[in-house]
């Protein structure tokens, strides 16, 4: 099993999901993607997480981002559990869940950490860019539900870097000033950032968020 590092190509796979069989790369198409695992169906924290993700659909769509979940439970279990998620979280699950009973995808993405739990996936997240490179990996313990606002924040930051050549400083939130990436010279920056920039230091140049009015 190869460790997946930032910049690697996200391994491709075929899988059975609650929305039919998929080839992962074909399913992603030209979108950004989030692949995330949860320990098991019919567990309390997972139920709240998948309900939360369903409610964020508009936010993911705005960011051209497709979301897919995974656990080592089977398809029938996933399908039955979705009814519970919908009923208890007051939503409709609107993304596929991979049934990874044979651990094929879990092993490919190193989602089972045997010293934490030998049978179940931990809470892994992979953010994948349209060119299929891995842009973010995080691993949470089974007992801690993830912060999906933070995931949206990271996707916003990644997209600002990809499309506007700015990075985001500590505790940045949407609308705050951004950092001009070091690869852009100050001469180039004058043309690229018509709102101007503040050169605090030659290596620290702040500019208003480029995609905001
Ligand atoms: C869960 O809901 O998935 C969970 C809760 C406590 C400990 C481990 C898992």
Coordinates of N, CA and C and ligand atoms in Angstrom, one line a residue:
X1 N 0.9 -1.2 0.0 CA 0.0 0.0 0.0 C 0.9 1.3 0.0
X2 N 0.6 2.2 -0.9 CA 1.5 3.4 -1.1 C 0.8 4.5 -0.3
X3 N 1.6 5.2 0.4 CA 1.0 6.4 1.1 C 0.6 7.4 0.0
X4 N -0.5 8.1 0.2 CA -0.9 9.1 -0.8 C -0.5 10.4 -0.2
X5 N 0.3 11.1 -1.1 CA 0.8 12.4 -0.6 C 0.2 13.5 -1.5
X6 N 0.3 14.7 -1.0 CA -0.2 15.9 -1.8 C 0.6 15.9 -3.1
X7 N -0.1 16.2 -4.2 CA 0.5 16.3 -5.5 C 0.4 14.9 -6.3
X8 N 0.2 13.8 -5.5 CA 0.1 12.5 -6.2 C -1.2 12.5 -7.0
X9 N -1.2 11.6 -8.0 CA -2.5 11.4 -8.7 C -3.4 10.5 -7.8
X10 N -4.6 10.9 -7.6 CA -5.6 10.1 -6.8 C -5.8 8.8 -7.5
X11 N -5.5 7.7 -6.8 CA -5.6 6.4 -7.4 C -7.0 6.2 -8.0
X12 N -7.1 5.6 -9.2 CA -8.4 5.3 -9.8 C -8.9 3.9 -9.3
X13 N -10.2 3.7 -9.3 CA -10.8 2.4 -8.9 C -12.2 2.3 -9.5
X14 N -12.7 1.1 -9.5 CA -14.1 0.9 -9.8 C -14.7 0.5 -8.5
X15 N -16.0 0.9 -8.3 CA -16.7 0.5 -7.0 C -18.2 0.5 -7.2
X16 N -18.8 -0.3 -6.3 CA -20.2 -0.3 -6.2 C -20.7 0.8 -5.3
X17 N -21.6 1.6 -5.7 CA -22.1 2.7 -4.8 C -23.6 2.7 -4.7
X18 N -24.1 3.5 -3.8 CA -25.6 3.6 -3.7 C -26.2 4.2 -4.9
X19 N -25.4 4.8 -5.8 CA -25.9 5.4 -7.1 C -25.4 4.6 -8.3
X20 N -25.1 3.4 -8.1 CA -24.6 2.5 -9.2 C -23.1 2.3 -9.2
X21 N -22.7 1.5 -10.1 CA -21.2 1.2 -10.2 C -20.5 2.4 -10.8
X22 N -19.3 2.7 -10.4 CA -18.6 3.9 -10.9 C -17.1 3.5 -11.2
X23 N -16.6 4.3 -12.2 CA -15.1 4.3 -12.3 C -14.8 5.7 -11.7
X24 N -14.0 5.8 -10.7 CA -13.8 7.0 -9.9 C -13.4 8.2 -10.8
X25 N -12.4 8.0 -11.6 CA -11.9 9.2 -12.4 C -13.0 9.6 -13.4
X26 N -13.7 8.6 -14.0 CA -14.8 9.0 -15.0 C -15.9 9.7 -14.2
X27 N -16.2 9.2 -13.0 CA -17.2 9.9 -12.2 C -16.9 11.3 -11.8
X28 N -15.6 11.5 -11.5 CA -15.1 12.9 -11.2 C -15.3 13.8 -12.4
X29 N -14.9 13.3 -13.6 CA -15.0 14.2 -14.8 C -14.1 15.4 -14.6
X30 N -14.6 16.6 -14.9 CA -13.8 17.8 -14.8 C -14.0 18.5 -13.5
X31 N -14.7 17.8 -12.5 CA -15.0 18.5 -11.2 C -13.9 18.4 -10.2
X32 N -13.9 19.2 -9.2 CA -13.2 18.9 -8.0 C -13.9 17.8 -7.3
X33 N -13.2 17.1 -6.4 CA -13.8 16.0 -5.7 C -13.4 15.9 -4.2
X34 N -14.4 15.4 -3.5 CA -14.1 15.0 -2.1 C -14.4 13.6 -1.9
X35 N -13.4 12.8 -1.5 CA -13.7 11.4 -1.1 C -13.5 11.3 0.4
X36 N -14.5 10.8 1.1 CA -14.3 10.8 2.6 C -14.9 9.5 3.1
X37 N -14.2 9.0 4.1 CA -14.7 7.7 4.7 C -15.2 7.9 6.1
X38 N -16.1 7.0 6.5 CA -16.6 7.0 7.9 C -16.5 5.6 8.4
X39 N -16.5 5.5 9.7 CA -16.2 4.1 10.3 C -17.3 3.1 10.0
X40 N -18.5 3.4 10.1 CA -19.5 2.4 9.9 C -20.9 3.0 9.8
X41 N -21.8 2.3 9.1 CA -23.2 2.7 9.0 C -23.9 2.5 10.4
X42 N -25.0 3.2 10.6 CA -25.7 3.1 11.8 C -24.9 3.4 13.1
X43 N -24.0 4.4 12.9 CA -23.3 5.0 14.1 C -23.7 6.4 14.2
X44 N -23.6 7.0 15.4 CA -24.2 8.3 15.6 C -23.5 9.4 14.9
X45 N -22.2 9.5 15.1 CA -21.4 10.6 14.5 C -21.5 10.6 13.0
X46 N -21.4 9.4 12.4 CA -21.5 9.3 11.0 C -22.8 9.7 10.4
X47 N -23.9 9.4 11.2 CA -25.2 9.8 10.8 C -25.3 11.3 10.7
X48 N -24.7 12.0 11.6 CA -24.8 13.5 11.6 C -23.9 14.0 10.5
X49 N -22.8 13.4 10.3 CA -21.9 13.9 9.2 C -22.5 13.8 7.8
X50 N -23.1 12.6 7.5 CA -23.6 12.4 6.2 C -24.8 13.3 6.0
X51 N -25.6 13.5 7.0 CA -26.7 14.5 6.9 C -26.2 15.9 6.7
X52 N -25.1 16.3 7.4 CA -24.6 17.6 7.2 C -24.1 17.8 5.7
X53 N -23.4 16.8 5.2 CA -22.9 16.9 3.8 C -24.1 17.0 2.8
X54 N -25.1 16.3 3.0 CA -26.3 16.4 2.1 C -26.8 17.8 2.1
X55 N -26.8 18.5 3.3 CA -27.4 19.9 3.4 C -26.5 20.9 2.7
X56 N -25.2 20.5 2.4 CA -24.2 21.4 1.8 C -24.2 21.3 0.3
X57 N -25.1 20.6 -0.3 CA -25.1 20.3 -1.7 C -24.9 21.6 -2.5
X58 N -25.7 22.6 -2.2 CA -25.6 23.8 -3.0 C -24.2 24.4 -2.9
X59 N -23.6 24.4 -1.8 CA -22.3 24.9 -1.6 C -21.3 24.1 -2.4
X60 N -21.4 22.8 -2.4 CA -20.4 22.0 -3.2 C -20.7 22.3 -4.7
X61 N -21.9 22.4 -5.1 CA -22.2 22.6 -6.5 C -21.6 24.0 -6.9
X62 N -21.7 25.0 -6.1 CA -21.2 26.3 -6.4 C -19.7 26.2 -6.7
X63 N -19.1 25.3 -6.0 CA -17.6 25.1 -6.1 C -17.2 24.0 -7.1
X64 N -18.2 23.6 -8.0 CA -17.9 22.5 -9.0 C -17.3 21.3 -8.3
X65 N -17.8 20.9 -7.2 CA -17.2 19.9 -6.4 C -18.2 18.7 -6.2
X66 N -17.7 17.5 -6.5 CA -18.5 16.3 -6.3 C -18.1 15.6 -5.0
X67 N -19.0 15.0 -4.3 CA -18.7 14.4 -3.0 C -19.1 12.9 -3.0
X68 N -18.2 12.1 -2.5 CA -18.5 10.7 -2.4 C -18.0 10.1 -1.1
X69 N -18.9 9.3 -0.4 CA -18.5 8.8 0.9 C -18.2 7.3 0.8
X70 N -17.6 6.8 1.8 CA -17.2 5.3 1.8 C -17.2 4.8 3.2
X71 N -17.7 3.5 3.3 CA -17.4 2.7 4.5 C -17.3 1.3 4.0
X72 N -16.9 0.4 4.9 CA -16.7 -1.0 4.6 C -18.0 -1.8 4.7
X73 N -19.1 -1.1 4.9 CA -20.4 -1.8 5.0 C -20.9 -2.1 3.5
X74 N -21.9 -3.0 3.4 CA -22.4 -3.4 2.1 C -23.5 -2.4 1.6
X75 N -23.8 -2.7 0.3 CA -24.8 -1.8 -0.3 C -26.2 -1.7 0.3
X76 N -26.7 -2.9 0.7 CA -28.0 -2.9 1.3 C -28.0 -2.2 2.6
X77 N -26.9 -2.3 3.4 CA -26.8 -1.6 4.7 C -26.8 -0.1 4.4
X78 N -26.0 0.3 3.4 CA -25.9 1.8 3.1 C -27.3 2.3 2.7
X79 N -28.0 1.5 1.9 CA -29.3 2.0 1.4 C -30.3 2.1 2.5
X80 N -30.3 1.1 3.4 CA -31.3 1.2 4.6 C -30.9 2.3 5.5
X81 N -29.6 2.5 5.7 CA -29.2 3.6 6.6 C -29.5 4.9 6.1
X82 N -29.4 5.1 4.8 CA -29.8 6.4 4.2 C -31.2 6.8 4.6
X83 N -32.1 5.9 4.7 CA -33.5 6.2 5.2 C -33.4 6.8 6.6
X84 N -32.6 6.3 7.4 CA -32.4 6.8 8.8 C -31.8 8.2 8.8
X85 N -30.8 8.4 7.9 CA -30.1 9.7 7.8 C -31.1 10.7 7.4
X86 N -31.9 10.4 6.4 CA -32.9 11.3 5.9 C -33.9 11.7 6.9
X87 N -34.4 10.6 7.7 CA -35.4 10.9 8.7 C -34.9 11.6 9.9
X88 N -33.7 11.3 10.3 CA -33.2 11.9 11.6 C -32.5 13.2 11.4
X89 N -32.0 13.4 10.2 CA -31.2 14.7 9.9 C -32.0 15.7 9.1
X90 N -33.3 15.3 8.8 CA -34.2 16.1 8.1 C -33.6 16.6 6.7
X91 N -33.1 15.6 6.0 CA -32.5 15.9 4.7 C -32.7 14.8 3.7
X92 N -32.1 14.9 2.5 CA -32.1 13.8 1.6 C -30.7 13.6 1.1
X93 N -30.2 12.4 1.4 CA -28.8 12.1 1.0 C -28.7 12.2 -0.6
X94 N -27.8 13.0 -1.1 CA -27.8 13.4 -2.5 C -26.4 13.1 -3.1
X95 N -25.7 12.2 -2.5 CA -24.3 11.8 -3.1 C -24.2 10.3 -2.9
X96 N -23.3 9.7 -3.7 CA -23.1 8.2 -3.5 C -22.3 7.8 -2.3
X97 N -22.6 6.7 -1.8 CA -21.8 6.1 -0.8 C -21.2 4.7 -1.3
X98 N -19.9 4.6 -1.3 CA -19.2 3.4 -1.8 C -19.4 2.3 -0.8
X99 N -19.7 1.1 -1.3 CA -19.8 -0.1 -0.4 C -18.5 -0.8 -0.6
X100 N -17.6 -0.7 0.4 CA -16.2 -1.2 0.2 C -16.0 -2.5 1.1
X101 N -16.9 -3.4 1.0 CA -16.8 -4.6 1.9 C -15.5 -5.4 1.8
X102 N -14.9 -5.4 0.6 CA -13.6 -6.1 0.4 C -12.4 -5.2 0.7
X103 N -12.6 -4.0 1.2 CA -11.6 -3.1 1.6 C -10.7 -2.6 0.4
X104 N -11.1 -2.8 -0.8 CA -10.3 -2.5 -2.0 C -9.9 -1.0 -2.0
X105 N -10.9 -0.2 -1.8 CA -10.6 1.3 -1.9 C -10.0 1.8 -0.6
X106 N -10.5 1.2 0.5 CA -9.9 1.6 1.8 C -8.4 1.3 1.9
X107 N -8.0 0.2 1.3 CA -6.6 -0.1 1.3 C -5.8 0.8 0.3
X108 N -6.5 1.0 -0.8 CA -5.8 1.8 -1.8 C -5.5 3.2 -1.3
X109 N -6.4 3.7 -0.4 CA -6.3 5.1 0.1 C -5.8 5.1 1.6
X110 N -5.4 3.9 2.1 CA -4.9 3.8 3.4 C -5.9 4.4 4.5
X111 N -7.1 3.9 4.3 CA -8.1 4.5 5.2 C -8.4 3.6 6.5
X112 N -7.7 2.4 6.5 CA -7.9 1.6 7.7 C -6.5 1.7 8.5
X113 N -6.6 2.2 9.7 CA -5.4 2.4 10.5 C -5.5 1.3 11.7
X114 N -4.9 0.2 11.5 CA -5.1 -1.0 12.3 C -4.9 -0.7 13.8
X115 N -4.0 0.2 14.2 CA -3.8 0.4 15.6 C -4.9 1.3 16.2
X116 N -5.7 1.9 15.4 CA -6.9 2.6 15.9 C -8.1 1.6 15.8
X117 N -8.3 0.9 14.7 CA -9.4 0.0 14.5 C -9.0 -0.9 13.3
X118 N -9.0 -2.2 13.6 CA -8.5 -3.1 12.5 C -9.5 -3.4 11.5
X119 N -10.8 -3.1 11.8 CA -11.8 -3.5 10.8 C -12.5 -2.4 10.1
X120 N -12.5 -1.2 10.7 CA -13.2 -0.1 10.1 C -12.3 1.0 9.6
X121 N -12.9 1.8 8.6 CA -12.1 3.0 8.2 C -12.2 4.1 9.2
X122 N -11.1 4.9 9.2 CA -11.1 6.1 10.1 C -11.8 7.2 9.3
X123 N -11.8 8.4 9.8 CA -12.5 9.5 9.1 C -11.4 10.2 8.2
X124 N -11.2 9.7 7.0 CA -10.3 10.2 6.0 C -11.0 11.2 5.1
X125 N -10.3 12.2 4.6 CA -10.8 13.1 3.6 C -9.7 13.3 2.6
X126 N -10.0 13.2 1.3 CA -9.1 13.6 0.2 C -9.9 14.6 -0.7
X127 N -9.2 15.7 -0.9 CA -9.7 16.7 -1.9 C -8.9 16.5 -3.1
X128 N -9.6 16.4 -4.3 CA -8.9 16.1 -5.5 C -9.3 17.2 -6.6
X129 N -8.2 17.7 -7.2 CA -8.4 18.7 -8.2 C -8.9 18.1 -9.6
X130 N -9.4 19.0 -10.5 CA -9.9 18.5 -11.8 C -8.8 17.7 -12.5
X131 N -7.5 18.0 -12.3 CA -6.5 17.2 -13.0 C -6.1 15.9 -12.2
X132 N -7.0 15.6 -11.2 CA -6.9 14.3 -10.4 C -5.7 14.3 -9.4
X133 N -5.1 15.4 -9.2 CA -4.1 15.4 -8.2 C -4.7 15.7 -6.8
X134 N -4.1 15.0 -5.8 CA -4.6 15.2 -4.4 C -4.1 16.5 -3.9
X135 N -5.0 17.3 -3.4 CA -4.7 18.6 -2.9 C -4.8 18.7 -1.4
X136 N -5.5 17.8 -0.7 CA -5.6 17.8 0.7 C -5.9 16.4 1.2
X137 N -5.2 16.1 2.3 CA -5.6 14.8 3.0 C -5.7 15.2 4.5
X138 N -6.8 14.7 5.1 CA -6.9 14.8 6.6 C -7.4 13.5 7.1
X139 N -7.1 13.3 8.4 CA -7.5 12.1 9.1 C -8.0 12.5 10.4
X140 N -9.3 12.1 10.7 CA -9.9 12.4 12.0 C -10.2 11.1 12.7
X141 N -10.2 11.2 14.0 CA -10.5 10.0 14.8 C -12.0 9.7 14.7
X142 N -12.4 8.4 14.9 CA -13.8 8.0 14.8 C -14.7 8.8 15.7
X143 N -14.2 9.3 16.8 CA -15.1 9.9 17.7 C -15.4 11.4 17.5
X144 N -14.7 12.0 16.5 CA -14.8 13.4 16.2 C -15.4 13.6 14.8
X145 N -16.6 14.2 14.8 CA -17.2 14.5 13.5 C -16.5 15.7 12.9
X146 N -16.4 15.7 11.6 CA -15.6 16.7 10.9 C -16.4 18.0 10.7
X147 N -15.6 19.1 10.5 CA -16.1 20.4 10.3 C -16.2 20.7 8.8
X148 N -17.4 20.6 8.2 CA -17.5 20.7 6.8 C -17.4 22.1 6.3
X149 N -17.6 23.1 7.2 CA -17.4 24.5 6.9 C -15.9 24.6 6.6
X150 N -15.0 23.9 7.3 CA -13.6 24.0 7.1 C -13.2 23.4 5.7
X151 N -13.9 22.4 5.4 CA -13.6 21.8 4.1 C -14.0 22.7 2.9
X152 N -15.1 23.4 3.1 CA -15.5 24.4 2.1 C -14.4 25.6 2.0
X153 N -14.0 25.9 3.2 CA -13.0 27.0 3.3 C -11.7 26.6 2.6
X154 N -11.3 25.3 2.8 CA -10.1 24.9 2.1 C -10.3 24.8 0.6
X155 N -11.4 24.4 0.1 CA -11.7 24.3 -1.3 C -11.7 25.7 -1.9
X156 N -12.3 26.7 -1.2 CA -12.2 28.1 -1.6 C -10.8 28.5 -1.8
X157 N -10.0 28.2 -0.8 CA -8.5 28.6 -0.8 C -7.8 27.9 -2.0
X158 N -8.0 26.6 -2.1 CA -7.4 25.9 -3.2 C -7.8 26.5 -4.6
X159 N -9.1 26.9 -4.7 CA -9.5 27.4 -6.0 C -9.0 28.8 -6.2
X160 N -8.8 29.6 -5.1 CA -8.2 30.9 -5.3 C -6.8 30.8 -5.8
X161 N -6.1 29.8 -5.3 CA -4.7 29.6 -5.7 C -4.7 29.1 -7.2
X162 N -5.5 28.2 -7.5 CA -5.5 27.6 -8.8 C -5.9 28.6 -9.9
X163 N -6.9 29.5 -9.6 CA -7.5 30.4 -10.6 C -7.1 31.8 -10.5
X164 N -6.5 32.2 -9.3 CA -6.2 33.7 -9.1 C -4.8 33.9 -8.6
X165 N -4.0 32.8 -8.4 CA -2.6 32.9 -7.9 C -2.4 33.7 -6.6
X166 N -3.4 33.5 -5.7 CA -3.2 33.9 -4.4 C -3.4 32.8 -3.4
X167 N -2.7 32.9 -2.3 CA -2.8 32.0 -1.2 C -3.6 32.6 -0.1
X168 N -3.9 31.9 1.0 CA -4.8 32.5 2.1 C -4.1 32.4 3.4
X169 N -4.1 33.5 4.1 CA -3.3 33.6 5.4 C -4.0 32.8 6.5
X170 N -3.4 32.8 7.7 CA -3.9 32.2 8.9 C -5.3 32.6 9.2
X171 N -6.2 31.7 9.4 CA -7.6 32.0 9.8 C -8.4 32.8 8.8
X172 N -7.9 32.7 7.6 CA -8.6 33.4 6.5 C -10.1 32.9 6.4
X173 N -11.0 33.8 6.1 CA -12.3 33.4 5.7 C -12.7 34.2 4.5
X174 N -13.7 33.7 3.8 CA -14.1 34.3 2.5 C -14.3 35.8 2.7
X175 N -13.7 36.6 1.8 CA -13.8 38.0 1.8 C -12.6 38.7 2.4
X176 N -11.7 38.0 3.2 CA -10.5 38.6 3.8 C -9.5 38.8 2.7
X177 N -8.5 39.6 3.1 CA -7.4 39.8 2.1 C -6.6 38.5 2.0
X178 N -5.9 38.4 0.8 CA -5.2 37.2 0.4 C -3.7 37.5 0.3
X179 N -2.9 36.5 0.1 CA -1.5 36.6 0.0 C -1.1 36.3 -1.5
X180 N -0.4 37.2 -2.1 CA 0.1 36.9 -3.5 C 1.2 35.8 -3.4
X181 N 1.0 34.8 -4.3 CA 2.0 33.7 -4.2 C 3.4 34.2 -4.6
X182 N 4.4 33.6 -4.0 CA 5.8 34.0 -4.2 C 6.2 33.9 -5.7
X183 N 5.6 33.0 -6.5 CA 5.9 32.8 -7.9 C 5.6 34.0 -8.7
X184 N 4.7 34.9 -8.2 CA 4.3 36.1 -9.0 C 5.2 37.3 -8.5
X185 N 5.9 37.9 -9.5 CA 6.8 39.0 -9.2 C 5.9 40.2 -8.9
X186 N 6.5 41.2 -8.2 CA 5.7 42.4 -7.9 C 5.4 43.2 -9.2
X187 N 6.2 43.1 -10.2 CA 5.9 43.7 -11.5 C 4.6 43.0 -12.1
X188 N 4.6 41.7 -12.1 CA 3.5 41.0 -12.6 C 2.2 41.3 -11.8
X189 N 2.5 41.4 -10.5 CA 1.3 41.6 -9.5 C 0.6 42.9 -9.8
X190 N 1.4 43.9 -10.3 CA 0.7 45.2 -10.6 C -0.3 45.0 -11.7
X191 N 0.0 44.1 -12.7 CA -1.0 43.9 -13.8 C -2.1 42.9 -13.3
X192 N -1.7 42.0 -12.5 CA -2.7 40.9 -12.2 C -3.7 41.3 -11.1
X193 N -3.3 42.3 -10.3 CA -4.2 42.6 -9.2 C -4.6 44.1 -9.2
X194 N -5.6 44.4 -10.1 CA -5.9 45.8 -10.3 C -6.4 46.6 -9.0
X195 N -6.8 45.8 -8.0 CA -7.2 46.5 -6.7 C -5.9 46.9 -5.9
X196 N -4.8 46.5 -6.4 CA -3.5 46.9 -5.8 C -3.1 45.9 -4.7
X197 N -2.0 46.1 -4.1 CA -1.5 45.2 -3.1 C -0.6 46.0 -2.1
X198 N -0.5 45.5 -0.9 CA 0.3 46.1 0.2 C 1.5 45.2 0.4
X199 N 2.7 45.8 0.0 CA 3.9 45.0 0.2 C 4.5 45.2 1.6
X200 N 4.0 44.4 2.5 CA 4.4 44.5 3.9 C 5.9 44.2 4.0
X201 N 6.3 43.2 3.3 CA 7.7 42.8 3.1 C 7.8 42.3 1.6
X202 N 8.9 42.3 1.0 CA 9.0 41.8 -0.4 C 8.3 40.4 -0.5
X203 N 8.4 39.6 0.5 CA 7.9 38.2 0.4 C 6.5 38.2 1.0
X204 N 5.9 39.2 1.5 CA 4.6 39.2 2.1 C 3.8 40.4 1.5
X205 N 3.0 40.0 0.5 CA 2.2 41.0 -0.2 C 0.7 40.6 -0.1
X206 N 0.0 41.6 0.4 CA -1.5 41.3 0.6 C -2.3 42.0 -0.4
X207 N -3.4 41.4 -0.9 CA -4.3 42.0 -1.8 C -5.7 41.6 -1.5
X208 N -6.7 42.5 -1.8 CA -8.1 42.1 -1.6 C -8.4 40.8 -2.4
X209 N -9.3 40.1 -1.8 CA -9.7 38.8 -2.5 C -10.1 39.0 -3.9
X210 N -9.3 38.5 -4.9 CA -9.6 38.8 -6.3 C -11.0 38.5 -6.8
X211 N -11.6 37.5 -6.3 CA -12.9 37.2 -6.9 C -14.1 37.8 -6.2
X212 N -13.8 38.9 -5.4 CA -14.9 39.6 -4.7 C -15.0 41.0 -5.2
X213 N -16.2 41.6 -5.3 CA -16.3 43.0 -5.7 C -15.9 43.9 -4.5
Ligands
LIG1 C1 -19.4 7.0 15.6 O1 -20.5 7.5 15.8 O2 -19.0 6.7 14.5 C2 -18.5 6.8 16.8 C3 -18.9 7.4 18.0 C4 -18.0 7.2 19.1 C5 -16.8 6.5 18.9 C6 -16.5 6.0 17.7 C7 -17.4 6.1 16.6

